[in-house]
Amino acid sequence: MIEIGVINNPRMAQAFVDYLAVQKIDAKVAQTEDGFAICLPAMTHVEVASQELDIFLADPYQDKYQAASWDVADTRTVNFSYGSGNMLSNFLMHAGKVTLTIFALSVIVFVAMYFSMLTQNEFIYAALHFPFDLSVTSLSEVWRLFTPAIIHFSVLHLVFNLLWWWYLGGQIENKLGSKKLLLLFLVAALIPNIGQFLLTGPNFGGLSGVVYALVGYIWWTGWLAPTQGISLPKPYVGFMLVWLVLGFFPIFGLNVANAAHVLGLMVGCGQAFLDYKFKSSN
């Protein structure tokens, strides 16, 4: 592999590689001690790619680079060449403080619930589950409107949700900021939780409503405003939509919070549309 330059930001490095792919130039991103190296497999396009890199570094936010990322997102495979000893740093690099905080809280709550059940004292769940009703008295414990999102009932439930949260939330936080992800989390916890309560009562939990909000937000933002630099490959969208539909059929014997999933997806798509309209009007 022939290195033609190094970019400090992994998102920008991938955006440049995507742009080269549109130009029919094969390249990969390799993590190094100095940053993220742009590497070509042969000398054939080195001169052209080097010139394009200089142009890119002068103005990496041009629309053509963001559009290229959207064009190749459906067929792209992850091209980062991670070192075997860098798993933790790679995990942290993809996630911001909000992503990591919700991730850690979900794990802590799950472990605490497990040990509290062993002692037959489910005080953790009792303190965090949704209110039994929406009266003024119940709403004095306002955190209960949000905390069901960090409650999980099995290892599979936890791992599935946290992997999606890390992947989707990290993308939003790194590109659009912590405040945007926090807003999405709060709204996508509140509205789906209320909807699920009205349908099934207070005994539910999980981050999946929020995950579906992130799916909807990234999906629609990538479609409406590709220059924002976030996108979700269509196979991923398809998988999540199929999983959403399967939740309405008891074929896996799972108790699925369908209302939270649907409302979460609607929240994410709606927020993406509002953001697009707001930016378009300014």
Short mmCIF file of C-alpha atoms in Angstrom, two decimals, residues 53-171:
data_model
loop_
_atom_site.label_atom_id
_atom_site.label_comp_id
_atom_site.label_asym_id
_atom_site.label_seq_id
_atom_site.Cartn_x
_atom_site.Cartn_y
_atom_site.Cartn_z
CA LEU A 53 -6.01 15.35 -1.50
CA ASP A 54 -4.47 18.83 -1.58
CA ILE A 55 -7.74 20.24 -2.95
CA PHE A 56 -9.72 18.33 -0.33
CA LEU A 57 -7.60 19.56 2.58
CA ALA A 58 -8.06 23.16 1.41
CA ASP A 59 -11.86 22.84 1.68
CA PRO A 60 -13.10 19.45 2.97
CA TYR A 61 -16.70 20.63 3.40
CA GLN A 62 -17.54 21.06 -0.27
CA ASP A 63 -20.84 19.51 -1.26
CA LYS A 64 -19.19 17.14 -3.73
CA TYR A 65 -17.40 15.26 -0.92
CA GLN A 66 -20.54 14.82 1.17
CA ALA A 67 -22.50 13.77 -1.91
CA ALA A 68 -19.83 11.18 -2.73
CA SER A 69 -20.16 9.65 0.74
CA TRP A 70 -23.91 9.33 0.22
CA ASP A 71 -23.44 7.81 -3.26
CA VAL A 72 -21.14 5.03 -2.06
CA ALA A 73 -22.70 4.43 1.37
CA ASP A 74 -24.81 1.51 0.13
CA THR A 75 -21.84 -0.49 -1.14
CA ARG A 76 -19.10 0.69 1.18
CA THR A 77 -17.46 -1.68 3.58
CA VAL A 78 -15.55 -0.39 6.56
CA ASN A 79 -12.05 0.36 5.34
CA PHE A 80 -10.29 1.27 8.57
CA SER A 81 -7.35 -1.01 9.24
CA TYR A 82 -7.30 -1.21 13.00
CA GLY A 83 -4.41 -2.55 14.97
CA SER A 84 -5.11 -5.49 17.24
CA GLY A 85 -4.14 -3.50 20.32
CA ASN A 86 -6.35 -0.53 19.54
CA MET A 87 -9.83 -1.98 20.08
CA LEU A 88 -10.56 0.23 23.09
CA SER A 89 -9.22 3.39 21.46
CA ASN A 90 -11.23 2.66 18.30
CA PHE A 91 -14.35 2.14 20.41
CA LEU A 92 -13.80 5.43 22.22
CA MET A 93 -12.88 7.31 19.05
CA HIS A 94 -16.25 6.51 17.46
CA ALA A 95 -18.22 7.61 20.53
CA GLY A 96 -18.65 10.95 22.29
CA LYS A 97 -19.48 11.73 25.92
CA VAL A 98 -23.25 11.32 25.51
CA THR A 99 -22.86 8.03 23.64
CA LEU A 100 -20.51 6.67 26.29
CA THR A 101 -22.58 7.95 29.22
CA ILE A 102 -25.79 6.24 28.06
CA PHE A 103 -23.79 3.12 27.18
CA ALA A 104 -22.23 2.99 30.66
CA LEU A 105 -25.50 3.75 32.48
CA SER A 106 -27.26 0.93 30.62
CA VAL A 107 -24.55 -1.56 31.58
CA ILE A 108 -24.46 -0.39 35.21
CA VAL A 109 -28.25 -0.59 35.54
CA PHE A 110 -28.30 -4.07 33.98
CA VAL A 111 -25.63 -5.40 36.35
CA ALA A 112 -27.28 -3.75 39.36
CA MET A 113 -30.67 -5.23 38.41
CA TYR A 114 -29.11 -8.68 38.09
CA PHE A 115 -27.61 -8.59 41.59
CA SER A 116 -30.73 -7.04 43.10
CA MET A 117 -32.79 -9.92 41.67
CA LEU A 118 -30.38 -12.42 43.22
CA THR A 119 -31.20 -10.93 46.59
CA GLN A 120 -34.91 -10.89 45.70
CA ASN A 121 -34.95 -7.14 46.15
CA GLU A 122 -35.70 -5.49 42.82
CA PHE A 123 -35.18 -1.96 44.11
CA ILE A 124 -33.31 -0.83 40.97
CA TYR A 125 -36.20 -1.66 38.69
CA ALA A 126 -38.65 -0.24 41.22
CA ALA A 127 -36.77 3.08 41.16
CA LEU A 128 -36.48 3.37 37.38
CA HIS A 129 -39.57 1.87 35.74
CA PHE A 130 -42.24 4.04 34.12
CA PRO A 131 -44.86 5.61 36.47
CA PHE A 132 -47.98 3.55 37.14
CA ASP A 133 -50.05 6.49 35.94
CA LEU A 134 -49.52 9.96 34.51
CA SER A 135 -50.99 11.86 37.45
CA VAL A 136 -49.32 14.89 38.97
CA THR A 137 -48.25 12.77 41.95
CA SER A 138 -46.51 10.18 39.79
CA LEU A 139 -44.85 12.84 37.67
CA SER A 140 -43.08 14.22 40.73
CA GLU A 141 -40.58 11.46 39.90
CA VAL A 142 -40.06 12.86 36.44
CA TRP A 143 -36.96 10.80 35.71
CA ARG A 144 -39.21 7.73 35.34
CA LEU A 145 -40.46 9.11 32.03
CA PHE A 146 -36.96 8.61 30.59
CA THR A 147 -35.20 5.88 32.59
CA PRO A 148 -37.02 2.88 31.08
CA ALA A 149 -34.73 3.46 28.09
CA ILE A 150 -31.72 2.28 30.13
CA ILE A 151 -33.47 -0.80 31.58
CA HIS A 152 -32.77 -4.13 29.85
CA PHE A 153 -33.98 -7.62 30.74
CA SER A 154 -31.43 -9.93 29.08
CA VAL A 155 -27.86 -9.91 27.82
CA LEU A 156 -29.05 -10.26 24.22
CA HIS A 157 -31.47 -7.36 24.68
CA LEU A 158 -28.67 -5.20 26.12
CA VAL A 159 -25.99 -6.09 23.58
CA PHE A 160 -28.25 -5.64 20.55
CA ASN A 161 -29.40 -2.20 21.67
CA LEU A 162 -26.00 -0.96 22.82
CA LEU A 163 -24.24 -1.96 19.59
CA TRP A 164 -26.77 0.03 17.58
CA TRP A 165 -26.65 2.91 20.05
CA TRP A 166 -22.84 3.06 19.82
CA TYR A 167 -22.81 2.83 16.04
CA LEU A 168 -25.63 5.31 15.36
CA GLY A 169 -25.21 7.61 18.34
CA GLY A 170 -21.47 7.89 17.80
CA GLN A 171 -22.00 8.91 14.20
#
